Coordinates of C-alpha atoms in Angstrom, one line a residue:
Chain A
X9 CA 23.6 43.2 64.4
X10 CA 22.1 44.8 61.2
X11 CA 23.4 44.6 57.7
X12 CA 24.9 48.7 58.0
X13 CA 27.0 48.0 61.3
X14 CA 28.7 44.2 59.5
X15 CA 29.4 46.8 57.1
X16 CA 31.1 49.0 59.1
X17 CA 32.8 46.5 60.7
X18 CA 34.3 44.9 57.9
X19 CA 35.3 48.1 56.6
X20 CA 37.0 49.2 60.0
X21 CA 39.1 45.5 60.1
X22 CA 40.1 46.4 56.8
X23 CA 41.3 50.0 58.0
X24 CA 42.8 48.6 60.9
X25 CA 44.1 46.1 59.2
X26 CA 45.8 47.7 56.0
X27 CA 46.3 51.2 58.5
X28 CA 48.3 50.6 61.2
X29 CA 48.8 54.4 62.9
X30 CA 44.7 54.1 62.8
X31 CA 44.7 51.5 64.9
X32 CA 46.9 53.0 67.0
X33 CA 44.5 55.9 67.4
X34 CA 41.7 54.2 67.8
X35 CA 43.6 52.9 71.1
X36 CA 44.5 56.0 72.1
X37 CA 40.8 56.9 72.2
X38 CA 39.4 53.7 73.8
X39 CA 39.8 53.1 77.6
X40 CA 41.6 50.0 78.5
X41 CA 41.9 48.5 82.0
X42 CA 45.2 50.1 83.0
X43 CA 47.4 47.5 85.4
X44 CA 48.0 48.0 88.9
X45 CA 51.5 47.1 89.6
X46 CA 53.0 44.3 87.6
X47 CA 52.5 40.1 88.5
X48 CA 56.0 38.2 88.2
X49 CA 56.7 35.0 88.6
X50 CA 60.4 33.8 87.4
X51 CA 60.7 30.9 84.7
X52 CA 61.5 27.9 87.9
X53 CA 63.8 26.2 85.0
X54 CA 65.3 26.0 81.5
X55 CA 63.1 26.1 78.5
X56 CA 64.3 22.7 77.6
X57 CA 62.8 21.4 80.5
X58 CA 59.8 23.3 81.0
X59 CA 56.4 22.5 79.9
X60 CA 54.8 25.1 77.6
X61 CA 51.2 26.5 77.7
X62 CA 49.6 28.6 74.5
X63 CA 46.8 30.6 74.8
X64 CA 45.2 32.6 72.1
X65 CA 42.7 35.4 72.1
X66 CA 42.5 35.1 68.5
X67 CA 39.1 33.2 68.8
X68 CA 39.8 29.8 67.5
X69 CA 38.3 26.6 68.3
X70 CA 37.3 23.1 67.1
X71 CA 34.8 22.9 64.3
X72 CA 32.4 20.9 66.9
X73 CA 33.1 23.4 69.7
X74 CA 30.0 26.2 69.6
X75 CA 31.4 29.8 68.2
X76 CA 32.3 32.9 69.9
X77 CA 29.3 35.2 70.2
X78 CA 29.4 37.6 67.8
X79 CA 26.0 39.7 68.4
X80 CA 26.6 41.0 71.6
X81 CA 28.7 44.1 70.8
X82 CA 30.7 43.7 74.1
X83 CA 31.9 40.5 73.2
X84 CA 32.3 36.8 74.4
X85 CA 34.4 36.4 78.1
X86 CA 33.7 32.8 77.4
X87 CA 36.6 30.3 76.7
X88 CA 37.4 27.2 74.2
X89 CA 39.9 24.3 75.4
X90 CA 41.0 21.7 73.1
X91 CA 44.0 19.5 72.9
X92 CA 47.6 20.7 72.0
X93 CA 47.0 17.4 69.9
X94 CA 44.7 18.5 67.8
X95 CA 44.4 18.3 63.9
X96 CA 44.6 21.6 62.6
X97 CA 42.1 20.7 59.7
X98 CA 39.7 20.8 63.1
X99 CA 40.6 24.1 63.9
X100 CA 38.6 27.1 63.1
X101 CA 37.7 30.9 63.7
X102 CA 35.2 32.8 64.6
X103 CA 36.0 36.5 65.1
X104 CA 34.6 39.6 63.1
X105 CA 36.9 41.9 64.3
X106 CA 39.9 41.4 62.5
X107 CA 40.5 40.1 59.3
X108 CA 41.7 36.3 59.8
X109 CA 42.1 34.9 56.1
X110 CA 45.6 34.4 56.4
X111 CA 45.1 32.4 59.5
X112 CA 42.4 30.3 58.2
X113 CA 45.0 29.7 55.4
X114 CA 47.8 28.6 58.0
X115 CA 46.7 28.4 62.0
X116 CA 50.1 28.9 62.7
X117 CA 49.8 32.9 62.1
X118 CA 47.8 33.4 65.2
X119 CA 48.4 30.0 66.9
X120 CA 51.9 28.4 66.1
X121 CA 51.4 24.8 66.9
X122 CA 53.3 23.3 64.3
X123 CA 56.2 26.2 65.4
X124 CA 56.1 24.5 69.3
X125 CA 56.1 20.9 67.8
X126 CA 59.0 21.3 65.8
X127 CA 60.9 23.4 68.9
X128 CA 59.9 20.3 71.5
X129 CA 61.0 17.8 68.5
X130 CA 64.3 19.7 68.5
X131 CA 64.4 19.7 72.0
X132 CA 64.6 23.3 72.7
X133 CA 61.5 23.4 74.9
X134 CA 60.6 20.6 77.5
X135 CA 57.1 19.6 76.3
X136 CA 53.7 20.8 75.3
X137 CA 50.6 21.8 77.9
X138 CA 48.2 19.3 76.8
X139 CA 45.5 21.6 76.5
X140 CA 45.4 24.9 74.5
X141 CA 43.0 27.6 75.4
X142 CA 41.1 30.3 73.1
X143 CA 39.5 33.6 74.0
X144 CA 37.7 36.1 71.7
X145 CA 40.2 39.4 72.1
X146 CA 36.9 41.9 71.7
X147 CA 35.4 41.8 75.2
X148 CA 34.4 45.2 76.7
X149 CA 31.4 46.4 79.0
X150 CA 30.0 43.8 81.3
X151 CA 31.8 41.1 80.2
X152 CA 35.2 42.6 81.1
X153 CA 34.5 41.6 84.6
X154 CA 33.6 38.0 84.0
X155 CA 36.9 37.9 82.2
X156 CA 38.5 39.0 85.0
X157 CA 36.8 37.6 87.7
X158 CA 36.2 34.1 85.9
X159 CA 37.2 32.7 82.7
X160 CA 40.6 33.6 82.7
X161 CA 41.2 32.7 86.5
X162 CA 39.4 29.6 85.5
X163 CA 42.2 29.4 82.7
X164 CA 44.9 29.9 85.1
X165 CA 44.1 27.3 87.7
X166 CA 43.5 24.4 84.4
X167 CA 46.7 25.5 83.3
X168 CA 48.3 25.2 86.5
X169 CA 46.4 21.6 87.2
X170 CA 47.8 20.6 83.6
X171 CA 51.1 21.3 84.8
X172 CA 52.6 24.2 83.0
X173 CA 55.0 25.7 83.6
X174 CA 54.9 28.9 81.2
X175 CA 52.9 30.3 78.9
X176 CA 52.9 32.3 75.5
X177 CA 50.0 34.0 74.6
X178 CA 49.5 35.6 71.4
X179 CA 46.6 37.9 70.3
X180 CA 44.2 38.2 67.3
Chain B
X24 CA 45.3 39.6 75.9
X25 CA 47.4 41.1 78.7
X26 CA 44.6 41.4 81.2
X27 CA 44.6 37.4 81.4
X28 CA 48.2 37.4 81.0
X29 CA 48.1 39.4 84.2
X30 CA 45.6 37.1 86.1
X31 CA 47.8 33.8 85.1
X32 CA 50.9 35.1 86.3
X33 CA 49.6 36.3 89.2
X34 CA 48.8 32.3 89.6
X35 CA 52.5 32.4 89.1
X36 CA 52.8 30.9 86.0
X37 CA 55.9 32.8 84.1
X38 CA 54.1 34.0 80.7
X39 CA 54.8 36.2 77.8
X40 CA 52.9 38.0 75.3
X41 CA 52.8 38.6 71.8
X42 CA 51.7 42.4 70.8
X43 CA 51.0 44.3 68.0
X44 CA 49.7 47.2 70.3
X45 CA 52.2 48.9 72.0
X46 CA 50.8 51.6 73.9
X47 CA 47.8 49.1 74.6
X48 CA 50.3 46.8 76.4
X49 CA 52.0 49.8 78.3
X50 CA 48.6 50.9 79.8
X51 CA 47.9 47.4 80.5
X52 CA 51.3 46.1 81.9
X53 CA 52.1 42.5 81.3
X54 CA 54.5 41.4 82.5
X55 CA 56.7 40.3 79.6
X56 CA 55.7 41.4 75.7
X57 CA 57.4 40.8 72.4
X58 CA 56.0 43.6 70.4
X59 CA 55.7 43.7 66.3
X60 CA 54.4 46.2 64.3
X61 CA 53.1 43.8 62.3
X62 CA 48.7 44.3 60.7
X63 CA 45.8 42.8 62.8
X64 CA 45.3 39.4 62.3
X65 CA 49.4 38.3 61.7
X66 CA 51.0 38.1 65.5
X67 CA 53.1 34.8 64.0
X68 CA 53.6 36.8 60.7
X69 CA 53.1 35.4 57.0
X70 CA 51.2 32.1 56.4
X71 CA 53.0 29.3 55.3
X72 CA 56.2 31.7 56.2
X73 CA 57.7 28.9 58.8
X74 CA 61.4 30.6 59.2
X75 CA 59.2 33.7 60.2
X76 CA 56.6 32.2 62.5
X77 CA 59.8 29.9 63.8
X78 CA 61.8 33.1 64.7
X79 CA 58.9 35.3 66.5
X80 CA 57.9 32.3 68.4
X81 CA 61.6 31.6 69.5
X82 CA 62.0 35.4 70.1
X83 CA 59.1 34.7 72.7
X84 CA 60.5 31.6 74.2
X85 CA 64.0 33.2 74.8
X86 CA 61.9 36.5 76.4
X87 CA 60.8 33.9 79.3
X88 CA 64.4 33.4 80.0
X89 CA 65.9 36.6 79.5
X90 CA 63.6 39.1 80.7
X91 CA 64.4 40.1 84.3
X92 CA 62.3 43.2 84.7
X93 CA 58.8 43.6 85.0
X94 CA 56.8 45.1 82.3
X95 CA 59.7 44.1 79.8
X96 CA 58.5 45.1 76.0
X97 CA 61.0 43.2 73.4
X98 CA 61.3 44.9 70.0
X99 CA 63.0 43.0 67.6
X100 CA 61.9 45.6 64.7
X101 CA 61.4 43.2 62.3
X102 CA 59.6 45.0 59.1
X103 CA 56.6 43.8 57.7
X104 CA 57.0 41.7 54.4
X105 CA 60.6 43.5 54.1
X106 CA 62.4 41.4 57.2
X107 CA 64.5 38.2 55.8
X108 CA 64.2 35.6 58.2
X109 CA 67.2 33.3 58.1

């Protein structure tokens, strides 16, 4: 991408950012893939005793992990997995649409690990997923359908496999 | 976000979503949402701000348990940078 449109860029994540009713009109004016009825499946037990999954589409992953693509205007539908053990200090972000310095400050503002230690230290969730999984929340075009069709499925049956039993997911 | 919410539920796996776009997440339909009006880039809040990040997460959590009926959007209102977190 030239120099102009990273400038643009950066100026819109500030916008958005610092602007909050823009945002909101922007999504008014961008088409997004509008659901068909609405999946449910019940929590099968108490939080205390259920196994918790996070997944992220704030685009983080480890510093040895390759980065999001961020040429391709349409996005990344690729995935990261790392462990729900890792060290934060291994932990980074690659994402040019939205501004992430807080996060890269503390991970815990777009992926609370240390939060869901604490809360399965206290006991108020069973355990943790051992594996956490990271999107790039900016896929459009093309790559909308191999989101649909196979990363995130792809994410669904791991998580299954790993045995959890629900899952927050919080965006960028 | 709520597209492959969507596609692991549907694997029946009970999940909720954080949201700082509401009308995004109506046209989309997850099935559960937690939604703050909170800027890009701060679904968990303030850095370093653990009584904050502790409550939203929690907030989330307890939506698993509560939430009964499809498409459920949660709104605890908290107000950016003005909400004290106990």
């Amino acid at each position: 991408m030239g120099k102009i449109q990273d400038l643009k860029n950066t100026i819109l994540v500030q916008l958005f950012k610092h602007l909050p009713w823009l945002a909101e009109r922007w999504a008014r004016g961008h088409r997004f893939v509008e659901g068909q009825g609405i999946p449910w499946a019940p929590l099968g037990k108490p939080l205390r005793e259920s196994c918790i999954a996070m997944v992220t589409t704030a685009g983080v992953h480890l510093t040895s992990q390759p980065p999001f693509d961020m040429e391709d205007p349409d996005g990344d539908a690729t995935f990261r997995a790392f462990p729900a053990a890792a060290d934060k200090s291994d932990l980074t972000i690659t994402h040019k649409y939205y501004d992430h310095s807080a996060a890269d400050r503390d991970i815990n503002v777009v992926l609370p690990i240390d939060r869901l230690r604490e809360l399965q230290e206290e006991g108020f969730i069973g355990r943790i997923a051992p594996t956490l999984y990271s999107f790039m929340g900016h896929i459009d075009g093309p790559h909308l359908q191999t989101l649909m069709e196979e990363t995130a499925p792809e994410v669904a049956e791991r998580l299954l496999r790993e045995g959890a039993e629900a899952v927050v997911l919080t965006p960028a | 976000m709520g597209l492959i919410q969507r596609i692991i539920e549907q694997r029946k796996i009970p999940t909720i979503g954080i949201t700082l776009q509401k009308e995004v997440t109506m046209t989309v339909k997850p099935p559960r949402a937690l939604f703050l009006r909170y800027p890009f880039g701060h679904p968990l809040g303030e850095a370093f701000h653990v009584r904050q990040q502790r409550t939203i997460l929690v907030d989330a959590l307890t939506g698993l348990e509560t939430i009964r009926e499809p498409g459920t959007i949660l709104t605890p209102g908290y107000v950016w940078r003005r909400h004290v977190f106990d």
